[in-house]
Tab-separated table of C-alpha atoms in Angstrom:
chain	number	residue	atom	x	y	z
A	176	MET	CA	1.749	-46.341	-6.379
A	177	SER	CA	1.799	-42.529	-6.282
A	178	SER	CA	0.186	-40.568	-9.048
A	179	PRO	CA	2.116	-37.846	-10.987
A	180	ALA	CA	-0.169	-35.275	-9.375
A	181	GLN	CA	1.236	-35.970	-5.870
A	182	PRO	CA	4.812	-34.683	-6.463
A	183	LEU	CA	3.329	-31.644	-8.219
A	184	ALA	CA	1.036	-30.976	-5.252
A	185	ALA	CA	3.997	-31.352	-2.872
A	186	ASN	CA	5.951	-28.734	-4.840
A	187	LEU	CA	3.094	-26.258	-4.540
A	188	VAL	CA	2.949	-26.526	-0.722
A	189	GLN	CA	4.530	-23.370	0.642
A	190	SER	CA	6.274	-23.044	4.001
A	191	VAL	CA	5.242	-20.282	6.403
A	192	ASP	CA	7.738	-18.399	8.576
A	193	TRP	CA	5.429	-16.870	11.169
A	194	LEU	CA	8.101	-14.619	12.641
A	195	ALA	CA	8.783	-13.059	9.221
A	196	VAL	CA	5.105	-12.244	8.644
A	197	ALA	CA	4.483	-11.097	12.256
A	198	PRO	CA	4.424	-7.276	11.748
A	199	PRO	CA	1.543	-7.093	9.208
A	200	THR	CA	-0.197	-10.088	10.835
A	201	ILE	CA	-0.305	-8.437	14.280
A	202	ALA	CA	-1.766	-5.245	12.791
A	203	ALA	CA	-4.456	-7.288	10.960
A	204	VAL	CA	-5.337	-9.400	14.032
A	205	VAL	CA	-5.618	-6.339	16.299
A	206	ALA	CA	-7.876	-4.709	13.648
A	207	LEU	CA	-10.286	-7.655	13.847
A	208	LEU	CA	-10.172	-7.739	17.668
A	209	VAL	CA	-10.953	-4.004	17.868
A	210	LEU	CA	-13.904	-4.368	15.472
A	211	VAL	CA	-15.380	-7.243	17.518
A	212	ALA	CA	-14.667	-5.524	20.858
A	213	ASP	CA	-16.547	-2.438	19.616
A	214	LEU	CA	-19.784	-4.476	19.760
A	215	PHE	CA	-19.392	-5.183	23.483
A	216	VAL	CA	-17.711	-2.041	24.829
A	217	SER	CA	-19.904	0.705	26.306
A	218	GLU	CA	-19.776	4.256	24.922
A	219	ALA	CA	-17.876	5.483	27.988
A	220	ARG	CA	-15.095	2.939	27.372
A	221	LYS	CA	-14.752	3.432	23.601
A	222	PRO	CA	-11.461	5.404	24.043
A	223	LEU	CA	-9.889	2.096	25.196
A	224	LEU	CA	-10.202	0.860	21.581
A	225	GLY	CA	-7.866	3.661	20.514
A	226	TRP	CA	-5.240	2.800	23.097
A	227	ALA	CA	-5.526	-0.900	22.180
A	228	SER	CA	-4.868	0.078	18.542
A	229	VAL	CA	-1.839	2.188	19.526
A	230	ALA	CA	-0.520	-0.771	21.564
A	231	GLY	CA	-1.129	-3.140	18.618
A	232	LEU	CA	0.827	-0.907	16.219
A	233	ALA	CA	3.654	-0.584	18.765
A	234	ALA	CA	3.754	-4.394	19.140
A	235	ALA	CA	3.834	-4.829	15.345
A	236	ALA	CA	6.758	-2.374	15.113
A	237	LEU	CA	8.637	-4.154	17.941
A	238	MET	CA	8.362	-7.446	16.016
A	239	LEU	CA	10.804	-5.972	13.499
A	240	LEU	CA	13.627	-6.346	16.058
A	241	PRO	CA	13.939	-10.188	15.874
A	242	LEU	CA	14.122	-9.903	12.062
A	243	LEU	CA	17.296	-7.785	12.067
A	244	ASP	CA	19.612	-10.827	12.213
A	245	GLY	CA	19.275	-11.668	8.499
A	246	ASP	CA	17.007	-11.993	5.461
A	247	ARG	CA	14.030	-14.338	5.817
A	248	SER	CA	11.711	-15.546	3.061
A	249	THR	CA	8.436	-17.426	3.246
A	250	PHE	CA	5.613	-18.645	0.969
A	251	CYS	CA	8.303	-20.075	-1.312
A	252	VAL	CA	7.759	-22.591	-4.133
A	253	ARG	CA	9.774	-25.711	-3.325
A	254	GLY	CA	12.885	-26.264	-5.377
A	255	THR	CA	13.095	-22.640	-6.512
A	256	HIS	CA	14.183	-19.278	-5.103
A	257	ALA	CA	10.765	-17.823	-5.954
A	258	CYS	CA	9.118	-16.482	-2.792
A	259	SER	CA	6.052	-14.322	-2.257
A	260	TYR	CA	7.235	-12.700	0.995
A	261	THR	CA	10.775	-11.583	1.862
A	262	ALA	CA	11.839	-9.763	5.034
A	263	ASP	CA	15.109	-8.200	3.888
A	264	ARG	CA	16.734	-4.857	4.771
A	265	PHE	CA	14.502	-2.913	2.367
A	266	THR	CA	11.341	-4.532	3.796
A	267	LEU	CA	12.266	-3.798	7.419
A	268	VAL	CA	13.131	-0.132	6.779
A	269	ILE	CA	9.846	0.517	4.941
A	270	GLN	CA	7.848	-1.458	7.541
A	271	LEU	CA	9.432	0.685	10.278
A	272	LEU	CA	8.402	3.816	8.357
A	273	VAL	CA	4.860	2.515	7.765
A	274	LEU	CA	4.177	1.211	11.283
A	275	GLY	CA	5.864	4.240	12.904
A	276	GLY	CA	3.800	6.578	10.720
A	277	ALA	CA	0.602	4.661	11.533
A	278	LEU	CA	1.441	4.775	15.263
A	279	LEU	CA	1.873	8.570	15.221
A	280	SER	CA	-1.328	8.945	13.157
A	281	ALA	CA	-3.105	6.794	15.761
A	282	LEU	CA	-1.904	9.084	18.575
A	283	LEU	CA	-3.307	12.071	16.658
A	284	SER	CA	-6.537	10.121	16.105
A	285	VAL	CA	-7.126	9.523	19.850
A	286	THR	CA	-7.536	13.281	20.342
A	287	ALA	CA	-9.396	13.782	17.033
A	288	LEU	CA	-12.012	11.145	17.901
A	289	LYS	CA	-12.568	12.682	21.333
A	290	ASP	CA	-13.039	16.132	19.742
A	291	ALA	CA	-15.310	14.756	16.982
A	292	ASP	CA	-18.109	14.254	19.524
A	293	LYS	CA	-19.396	10.965	18.021
A	294	GLN	CA	-19.252	12.203	14.415
A	295	LEU	CA	-16.685	9.467	13.772
A	296	PRO	CA	-17.612	5.837	14.680
A	297	GLU	CA	-14.692	4.653	16.817
A	298	GLY	CA	-14.737	0.890	16.235
A	299	GLU	CA	-14.918	1.218	12.452
A	300	TYR	CA	-12.289	4.002	12.463
A	301	TRP	CA	-9.684	1.925	14.286
A	302	PHE	CA	-10.465	-1.201	12.268
A	303	LEU	CA	-9.951	0.668	8.999
A	304	LEU	CA	-6.763	2.417	10.167
A	305	LEU	CA	-5.180	-0.844	11.359
A	306	SER	CA	-6.275	-2.706	8.200
A	307	SER	CA	-4.697	-0.050	5.987
A	308	ALA	CA	-1.498	-0.187	8.083
A	309	ALA	CA	-1.422	-4.000	7.721
A	310	GLY	CA	-1.684	-3.744	3.927
A	311	ALA	CA	0.984	-1.026	3.845
A	312	ALA	CA	3.329	-3.211	5.955
A	313	LEU	CA	2.732	-6.210	3.665
A	314	LEU	CA	3.570	-4.341	0.452
A	315	PRO	CA	7.373	-3.855	0.816
A	316	ALA	CA	7.739	-7.569	1.616
A	317	SER	CA	5.762	-8.657	-1.468
A	318	ARG	CA	7.886	-10.355	-4.099
A	319	ASP	CA	5.254	-11.350	-6.633
A	320	LEU	CA	2.961	-9.109	-8.653
A	321	ALA	CA	-0.261	-10.679	-7.297
A	322	THR	CA	0.701	-10.128	-3.636
A	323	LEU	CA	1.922	-6.639	-4.537
A	324	ILE	CA	-1.415	-5.569	-6.014
A	325	VAL	CA	-3.412	-7.225	-3.187
A	326	ALA	CA	-1.283	-5.398	-0.584
A	327	LEU	CA	-1.765	-2.141	-2.498
A	328	GLU	CA	-5.547	-2.539	-2.379
A	329	VAL	CA	-5.616	-3.659	1.272
A	330	ALA	CA	-3.737	-0.445	2.084
A	331	SER	CA	-5.974	1.703	-0.168
A	332	LEU	CA	-9.568	0.477	0.280
A	333	PRO	CA	-9.795	1.234	4.035
A	334	ALA	CA	-8.231	4.652	3.335
A	335	PHE	CA	-11.163	5.579	1.026
A	336	ALA	CA	-13.601	4.785	3.834
A	337	LEU	CA	-11.535	6.693	6.423
A	338	VAL	CA	-11.578	9.842	4.283
A	339	GLY	CA	-15.401	9.804	4.054
A	340	LEU	CA	-16.199	8.392	7.514
A	341	ARG	CA	-17.369	11.605	9.184
A	342	TYR	CA	-21.179	11.628	9.571
A	343	GLY	CA	-23.063	14.153	7.436
A	344	ASP	CA	-19.965	15.887	6.038
A	345	LYS	CA	-20.444	16.560	2.315
A	346	LYS	CA	-16.876	17.790	1.863
A	347	SER	CA	-15.578	14.542	3.335
A	348	SER	CA	-17.853	12.367	1.172
A	349	GLU	CA	-16.896	14.238	-2.003
A	350	ALA	CA	-13.179	13.852	-1.196
A	351	ALA	CA	-13.602	10.114	-0.585
A	352	LEU	CA	-15.490	9.655	-3.871
A	353	LYS	CA	-12.824	11.525	-5.878
A	354	PHE	CA	-10.063	9.508	-4.177
A	355	PHE	CA	-11.917	6.220	-4.769
A	356	LEU	CA	-12.794	6.726	-8.450
A	357	SER	CA	-9.328	7.886	-9.481
A	358	SER	CA	-7.637	5.111	-7.486
A	359	VAL	CA	-9.861	2.381	-8.906
A	360	THR	CA	-9.067	3.568	-12.440
A	361	ALA	CA	-5.323	3.476	-11.697
A	362	THR	CA	-5.624	-0.023	-10.183
A	363	ALA	CA	-7.531	-1.301	-13.220
A	364	VAL	CA	-4.758	0.022	-15.490
A	365	SER	CA	-2.120	-1.639	-13.298
A	366	LEU	CA	-3.953	-4.968	-13.347
A	367	MET	CA	-4.083	-4.864	-17.124
A	368	GLY	CA	-0.327	-4.180	-17.147
A	369	ILE	CA	0.338	-7.129	-14.805
A	370	SER	CA	-1.760	-9.412	-17.026
A	371	PHE	CA	0.358	-8.346	-20.039
A	372	VAL	CA	3.574	-9.048	-18.100
A	373	TYR	CA	2.239	-12.468	-17.051
A	374	ALA	CA	1.227	-13.273	-20.631
A	375	SER	CA	4.754	-12.359	-21.801
A	376	THR	CA	6.733	-14.161	-19.077
A	377	GLY	CA	4.465	-16.885	-17.676
A	378	THR	CA	5.291	-15.938	-14.059
A	379	LEU	CA	4.320	-13.397	-11.391
A	380	TYR	CA	7.417	-13.713	-9.144
A	381	LEU	CA	9.507	-10.546	-9.435
A	382	THR	CA	12.899	-12.291	-9.680
A	383	GLN	CA	11.602	-14.686	-12.364
A	384	VAL	CA	9.964	-11.811	-14.269
A	385	ALA	CA	13.335	-9.979	-14.264
A	386	GLY	CA	15.042	-12.991	-15.863
A	387	ARG	CA	12.370	-13.929	-18.384
A	388	ILE	CA	11.270	-10.509	-19.610
A	389	GLN	CA	14.705	-9.997	-21.200
A	390	HIS	CA	14.170	-13.002	-23.464
A	391	VAL	CA	10.524	-12.696	-24.492
A	392	ASP	CA	9.590	-13.731	-28.010
A	393	GLY	CA	9.917	-10.904	-30.561
A	394	GLN	CA	6.164	-10.934	-31.160
A	395	LEU	CA	5.542	-10.359	-27.444
A	396	HIS	CA	8.049	-7.539	-27.015
A	397	THR	CA	5.464	-4.756	-27.511
A	398	LEU	CA	3.054	-6.528	-25.139
A	399	ALA	CA	5.761	-6.751	-22.458
A	400	GLN	CA	6.724	-3.100	-22.950
A	401	THR	CA	3.090	-1.989	-22.642
A	402	GLY	CA	2.726	-4.164	-19.537
A	403	VAL	CA	5.709	-2.466	-17.881
A	404	VAL	CA	4.299	1.035	-18.518
A	405	LEU	CA	0.758	0.189	-17.382
A	406	THR	CA	2.002	-1.549	-14.213
A	407	LEU	CA	3.819	1.622	-13.192
A	408	VAL	CA	0.680	3.784	-13.496
A	409	GLY	CA	-0.987	2.407	-10.340
A	410	PHE	CA	2.077	3.062	-8.228
A	411	ALA	CA	2.573	6.523	-9.755
A	412	PHE	CA	-0.988	7.317	-8.594
A	413	LYS	CA	-0.206	6.236	-5.015
A	414	THR	CA	2.888	8.437	-4.951
A	415	ALA	CA	0.731	11.427	-6.030
A	416	ALA	CA	2.945	11.992	-9.065
A	417	VAL	CA	1.649	14.541	-11.583
A	418	PRO	CA	-0.693	14.071	-13.507
A	419	PHE	CA	-2.115	11.508	-11.033
A	420	HIS	CA	-2.096	14.026	-8.167
A	421	PHE	CA	-5.437	15.806	-8.631
A	422	TRP	CA	-7.107	13.918	-5.743
A	423	VAL	CA	-4.566	15.089	-3.130
A	424	PRO	CA	-5.630	18.654	-2.063
A	425	ASP	CA	-9.373	17.931	-1.787
A	426	THR	CA	-8.783	14.555	-0.117
A	427	TYR	CA	-6.455	16.012	2.532
A	428	VAL	CA	-8.911	18.825	3.297
A	429	GLY	CA	-11.956	16.518	3.383
A	430	ALA	CA	-10.345	13.795	5.505
A	431	PRO	CA	-9.962	13.934	9.304
A	432	LEU	CA	-6.532	15.558	9.873
A	433	PRO	CA	-4.871	12.381	11.282
A	434	ILE	CA	-5.922	10.534	8.101
A	435	ALA	CA	-4.440	13.302	5.925
A	436	ALA	CA	-1.190	12.819	7.894
A	437	PHE	CA	-1.457	9.037	7.419
A	438	LEU	CA	-1.984	9.377	3.661
A	439	SER	CA	0.862	11.889	3.291
A	440	VAL	CA	3.404	9.503	4.817
A	441	VAL	CA	2.131	5.907	4.846
A	442	GLY	CA	0.291	6.253	1.508
A	443	LYS	CA	3.460	7.606	-0.096
A	444	ALA	CA	5.592	4.833	1.431
A	445	VAL	CA	3.250	2.286	-0.157
A	446	GLY	CA	3.515	3.898	-3.594
A	447	PHE	CA	7.285	4.380	-3.525
A	448	SER	CA	8.120	0.925	-2.161
A	449	GLY	CA	5.908	-0.637	-4.847
A	450	LEU	CA	7.509	1.532	-7.517
A	451	ILE	CA	11.020	0.522	-6.383
A	452	LEU	CA	10.112	-3.180	-6.403
A	453	VAL	CA	8.635	-3.200	-9.912
A	454	THR	CA	11.386	-1.049	-11.451
A	455	VAL	CA	14.614	-2.181	-9.782
A	456	VAL	CA	13.677	-5.806	-8.964
A	457	ALA	CA	11.191	-6.862	-11.674
A	458	PHE	CA	11.958	-4.692	-14.718
A	459	PRO	CA	15.669	-3.704	-14.583
A	460	SER	CA	16.107	-4.699	-18.242
A	461	TYR	CA	13.410	-2.180	-19.248
A	462	ALA	CA	15.227	0.762	-17.650
A	463	ASP	CA	15.196	2.512	-21.035
A	464	VAL	CA	11.368	2.541	-20.793
A	465	TRP	CA	10.724	3.496	-17.168
A	466	GLY	CA	13.845	5.646	-16.602
A	467	PRO	CA	12.935	8.574	-18.897
A	468	ALA	CA	9.249	8.296	-17.868
A	469	LEU	CA	10.056	8.604	-14.143
A	470	ALA	CA	12.576	11.412	-14.774
A	471	ALA	CA	9.883	13.402	-16.617
A	472	LEU	CA	7.337	12.606	-13.861
A	473	ALA	CA	9.808	13.757	-11.178
A	474	ALA	CA	10.428	17.101	-12.922
A	475	LEU	CA	6.711	17.664	-13.517
A	476	THR	CA	5.662	16.582	-9.998
A	477	MET	CA	8.090	18.765	-8.046
A	478	THR	CA	7.311	21.797	-10.228
A	479	VAL	CA	3.507	21.500	-10.112
A	480	GLY	CA	3.563	20.692	-6.376
A	481	ASN	CA	5.712	23.674	-5.407
A	482	VAL	CA	3.888	26.122	-7.688
A	483	GLY	CA	0.569	24.851	-6.263
A	484	ALA	CA	1.828	25.437	-2.705
A	485	LEU	CA	3.130	28.889	-3.660
A	486	ARG	CA	-0.322	29.922	-4.939
A	487	GLN	CA	-2.129	29.188	-1.640
A	488	GLN	CA	-3.808	32.242	-0.094
A	489	ALA	CA	-3.035	32.519	3.620
A	490	THR	CA	-6.542	33.778	4.488
A	491	ARG	CA	-8.426	31.006	2.635
A	492	ALA	CA	-10.192	28.339	4.716
A	493	TYR	CA	-8.056	25.183	5.158
A	494	SER	CA	-5.113	26.899	3.440
A	495	ALA	CA	-2.654	25.338	5.936
A	496	VAL	CA	-3.773	21.797	5.059
A	497	ARG	CA	-3.863	22.635	1.342
A	498	LEU	CA	-0.325	23.986	1.505
A	499	LEU	CA	0.849	20.782	3.228
A	500	ALA	CA	-0.984	18.782	0.538
A	501	TRP	CA	0.700	20.626	-2.347
A	502	SER	CA	4.005	20.496	-0.487
A	503	SER	CA	3.665	16.690	-0.252
A	504	VAL	CA	3.180	16.566	-4.038
A	505	GLY	CA	6.393	18.589	-4.471
A	506	GLN	CA	8.243	16.304	-2.033
A	507	ALA	CA	7.025	13.293	-4.064
A	508	GLY	CA	8.901	14.771	-7.023
A	509	TYR	CA	12.158	14.756	-5.030
A	510	LEU	CA	11.492	11.156	-3.962
A	511	LEU	CA	11.079	10.100	-7.595
A	512	VAL	CA	14.484	11.495	-8.630
A	513	PRO	CA	16.685	8.640	-7.274
A	514	ILE	CA	14.338	5.975	-8.689
A	515	ALA	CA	14.635	7.603	-12.126
A	516	ALA	CA	18.420	7.832	-11.586
A	517	ALA	CA	18.521	4.064	-10.924
A	518	ALA	CA	17.746	3.506	-14.632
A	519	TYR	CA	20.938	5.302	-15.648
A	520	SER	CA	23.174	4.155	-12.801
A	521	ASP	CA	25.507	1.148	-12.684
A	522	ASP	CA	24.419	0.605	-9.072
A	523	ALA	CA	20.618	0.878	-9.051
A	524	GLU	CA	20.284	-0.188	-5.405
A	525	HIS	CA	22.608	2.644	-4.334
A	526	SER	CA	20.339	5.129	-6.121
A	527	VAL	CA	17.069	3.905	-4.597
A	528	GLY	CA	18.735	3.995	-1.172
A	529	SER	CA	18.610	7.805	-1.515
A	530	THR	CA	14.822	7.606	-1.895
A	531	VAL	CA	14.560	5.479	1.271
A	532	ALA	CA	16.776	7.911	3.236
A	533	TYR	CA	14.747	10.918	2.026
A	534	ALA	CA	11.448	9.140	2.799
A	535	LEU	CA	12.520	8.520	6.421
A	536	MET	CA	13.391	12.205	6.885
A	537	TYR	CA	10.172	13.340	5.198
A	538	ALA	CA	8.022	10.982	7.314
A	539	ALA	CA	9.326	12.333	10.629
A	540	VAL	CA	9.053	16.052	9.838
A	541	ASN	CA	5.824	15.915	7.813
A	542	LEU	CA	3.999	13.995	10.555
A	543	GLY	CA	5.288	16.616	12.991
A	544	ALA	CA	3.897	19.436	10.847
A	545	PHE	CA	0.502	17.691	10.688
A	546	ALA	CA	0.591	17.164	14.472
A	547	VAL	CA	1.004	20.918	15.062
A	548	ALA	CA	-1.727	21.572	12.446
A	549	ALA	CA	-3.997	19.216	14.445
A	550	LEU	CA	-3.237	21.252	17.596
A	551	VAL	CA	-4.117	24.590	15.936
A	552	GLY	CA	-7.166	23.011	14.249
A	553	ARG	CA	-8.706	22.227	17.669
A	554	THR	CA	-9.398	25.936	18.302
A	555	ARG	CA	-9.294	27.269	14.716
A	556	THR	CA	-11.407	24.820	12.744
A	557	ALA	CA	-10.842	26.618	9.408
A	558	ASN	CA	-7.079	25.971	9.819
A	559	ARG	CA	-5.908	28.972	7.776
A	560	ILE	CA	-2.202	29.821	7.521
A	561	THR	CA	-3.034	33.170	9.182
A	562	ASP	CA	-4.308	31.219	12.225
A	563	TYR	CA	-0.652	30.349	12.975
A	564	ARG	CA	0.278	34.003	13.430
A	565	GLY	CA	1.641	34.526	16.925
A	566	LEU	CA	1.686	30.820	17.819
A	567	TYR	CA	4.968	31.440	19.647
A	568	ALA	CA	3.180	33.794	22.065
A	569	THR	CA	0.616	31.167	23.092
A	570	ASN	CA	2.565	27.916	22.706
A	571	PRO	CA	6.319	28.475	22.319
A	572	LEU	CA	7.274	24.779	22.107
A	573	ALA	CA	4.739	23.986	19.354
A	574	ALA	CA	5.823	27.107	17.407
A	575	LEU	CA	9.535	26.243	17.676
A	576	LEU	CA	8.919	22.654	16.577
A	577	MET	CA	6.678	23.757	13.686
A	578	ALA	CA	9.406	26.159	12.550
A	579	PHE	CA	11.949	23.342	12.781
A	580	PHE	CA	9.745	20.959	10.755
A	581	LEU	CA	9.196	23.581	8.036
A	582	LEU	CA	12.931	24.365	7.868
A	583	CYS	CA	13.673	20.631	7.536
A	584	LEU	CA	11.203	20.399	4.628
A	585	ALA	CA	12.838	23.474	3.087
A	586	GLY	CA	16.329	22.016	3.601
A	587	LEU	CA	17.645	24.949	5.667
A	588	PRO	CA	19.726	24.950	8.883
A	589	PRO	CA	19.065	24.150	11.676
A	590	GLY	CA	17.031	21.493	9.815
A	591	ILE	CA	20.273	19.732	8.886
A	592	ILE	CA	18.601	16.418	8.053
A	593	GLY	CA	16.420	18.076	5.378
A	594	LEU	CA	19.492	19.690	3.821
A	595	PHE	CA	21.535	16.467	3.837
A	596	ALA	CA	18.646	14.398	2.466
A	597	LYS	CA	18.206	16.852	-0.428
A	598	VAL	CA	21.955	16.764	-1.162
A	599	THR	CA	21.793	12.940	-1.241
A	600	VAL	CA	18.946	13.013	-3.774
A	601	PHE	CA	20.712	15.749	-5.769
A	602	SER	CA	23.953	13.733	-5.935
A	603	ALA	CA	22.021	10.620	-7.075
A	604	ALA	CA	20.777	12.617	-10.095
A	605	VAL	CA	24.221	14.080	-10.871
A	606	ASP	CA	25.987	10.692	-10.525
A	607	ALA	CA	23.507	9.165	-12.986
A	608	GLY	CA	24.184	11.900	-15.555
A	609	LEU	CA	20.791	13.583	-15.067
A	610	GLY	CA	22.187	17.100	-14.779
A	611	TRP	CA	19.022	18.691	-16.217
A	612	LEU	CA	16.897	17.026	-13.506
A	613	ALA	CA	19.297	18.238	-10.793
A	614	VAL	CA	18.940	21.809	-12.119
A	615	ILE	CA	15.112	21.574	-12.068
A	616	MET	CA	15.315	20.233	-8.512
A	617	ALA	CA	17.565	23.144	-7.441
A	618	VAL	CA	15.084	25.671	-8.915
A	619	ASN	CA	12.206	23.977	-7.085
A	620	VAL	CA	14.058	23.987	-3.773
A	621	VAL	CA	14.403	27.787	-4.152
A	622	ILE	CA	10.666	28.147	-4.977
A	623	ALA	CA	9.780	26.074	-1.902
A	624	LEU	CA	11.943	28.263	0.354
A	625	PHE	CA	9.530	31.154	-0.185
A	626	TYR	CA	6.360	29.524	1.162
A	627	TYR	CA	8.107	27.553	3.951
A	628	LEU	CA	9.908	30.664	5.239
A	629	GLN	CA	6.766	32.809	4.911
A	630	TRP	CA	4.856	30.367	7.136
A	631	THR	CA	7.796	30.092	9.578
A	632	ALA	CA	8.030	33.892	9.965
A	633	LEU	CA	4.294	34.097	10.693
A	634	LEU	CA	4.706	31.881	13.767
A	635	PHE	CA	6.822	34.527	15.504
A	636	ARG	CA	4.904	37.666	14.558
A	637	ALA	CA	2.728	39.506	17.063
A	638	PRO	CA	-0.752	37.912	17.208
A	639	GLU	CA	-3.694	39.877	15.801
A	640	GLY	CA	-6.431	40.435	18.325
A	641	GLU	CA	-6.697	38.269	21.429
A	642	ALA	CA	-4.281	35.305	21.454
A	643	VAL	CA	-5.945	31.896	21.635
A	644	LYS	CA	-4.338	29.480	24.071
A	645	HIS	CA	-3.959	26.015	22.516
A	646	ARG	CA	-4.524	23.205	25.023
A	647	LEU	CA	-2.300	20.167	24.547
A	648	PRO	CA	-4.011	16.822	25.311
A	649	ALA	CA	-1.650	13.975	26.275
A	650	PRO	CA	-1.855	11.962	22.972
A	651	LEU	CA	-1.273	15.103	20.891
A	652	THR	CA	1.604	16.109	23.165
A	653	ALA	CA	3.130	12.644	22.703
A	654	ALA	CA	2.854	12.844	18.893
A	655	ILE	CA	4.393	16.347	18.672
A	656	THR	CA	7.146	15.438	21.160
A	657	LEU	CA	8.024	12.158	19.418
A	658	THR	CA	8.291	13.753	15.981
A	659	GLY	CA	10.228	16.698	17.424
A	660	VAL	CA	12.739	14.474	19.229
A	661	LEU	CA	13.124	12.334	16.097
A	662	ALA	CA	13.685	15.330	13.794
A	663	VAL	CA	16.202	16.937	16.184
A	664	ALA	CA	18.028	13.606	16.695
A	665	LEU	CA	18.261	13.051	12.929
A	666	SER	CA	19.592	16.572	12.413
A	667	GLY	CA	22.182	15.919	15.110
A	668	ALA	CA	23.171	12.542	13.670
A	669	PRO	CA	22.103	12.501	9.979
A	670	GLN	CA	24.193	9.376	9.352
A	671	LEU	CA	21.422	7.362	11.083
A	672	ILE	CA	19.359	7.431	7.883
A	673	LEU	CA	21.789	8.685	5.245
A	674	ARG	CA	23.710	5.383	5.490
A	675	PHE	CA	20.791	3.737	3.652
A	676	ALA	CA	21.967	5.606	0.564
A	677	ASP	CA	25.290	3.729	0.735
A	678	THR	CA	24.233	0.199	1.657
A	679	THR	CA	22.674	-2.731	-0.167
A	680	LEU	CA	18.943	-2.881	0.525
A	681	PHE	CA	18.062	-6.081	-1.326
């Protein structure tokens, strides 16, 4: 005779689709293998760990191909449609962005570690980078609040260590501490919000939360509303939205340059994918709460970011990296616009598709800009904007590509993809009736033109003093070439990513 506990236990057993979970799993397994291999590999062969990591990230990205044939879900509760992991169109696009961004950051890291002359421990570096990439790849597939917050922390915790990993560098340690303390505070606030949502609805699964939060008891309505707001705070921090942006400039300057590139793209992808999941999937009925909040954050973020970039002094040490940091804050404001528009739109998924399309464009060109900054930083360690003067005379290809990346970020021809992506975001705001936000965005685009064009013009001016020839190591060449080819291809065929703004992602 079976006890009542047996059927209950059977219902709690969750199936595992190993193919669906392959991309983040491969990244995590390779991270562990690299850490163990580091104990047995001689100093002379340590560079092999880097190439093994690059191969692991490439393999993880290739595992997205078998998943294109349809949506797959796993870790599902029997008898329900509640699943913890779903590999749908949205998941695959963000995982491609994350793993592609991590792969390019890894290529930059191979050269950076060689130049660091043992100031960066190789085994630990690759383990942390791959672990963070695994967490970032897990997050867009997460369909319950517990998995979402765990993925967020798996992506974030190794990033803190990576920022402060350089031996004896006070600037690096200070940046890591600032990043860590502010992030932990944001996570604590988010966890409190999730606990309020759970107390109101009795479930953590996003689809079940969406259904139940509309019908919470009147006494719990304020608790649920507070939970929604607090849950969003953690993700707003990860997106570097103002006023949660203060860690960005110092962290980018203090971190090794490949890690700054990783944070600017992969870190943002984590924040925005999490934000989309909690707003559009879990809390659509609370659009009147998060819609105005995100619209205000978008306006504030793009304005503060662009004004911050505008104020950078070209002769100040690390001004190039600081400008890219403030620029990434401004770009985060544009990325927030379609998510805010989703609250006012009849077709929320159509709106957030504009964010995904813009994020893909931003990832390609921003990583390219950081790759050229890494090249200049090899001979000019202070990495000032003035150090880029006359780059065309010493390295024409790098100068042309840097100019192209900056024009894409500015949204000017020949950077057609940047222009089209901005128009897509702009139209999402107008279609949702957010005319005031579209006007603020237009003003900010004009402000941004000034500092992007100023930097672009500097590349082609006559160099001051003796020109410094920038040597291009193979991994750095590969990273600059890949991003350049991608940016040019997207400008030639913008429909490759703009179609995400017109298709169903979930």
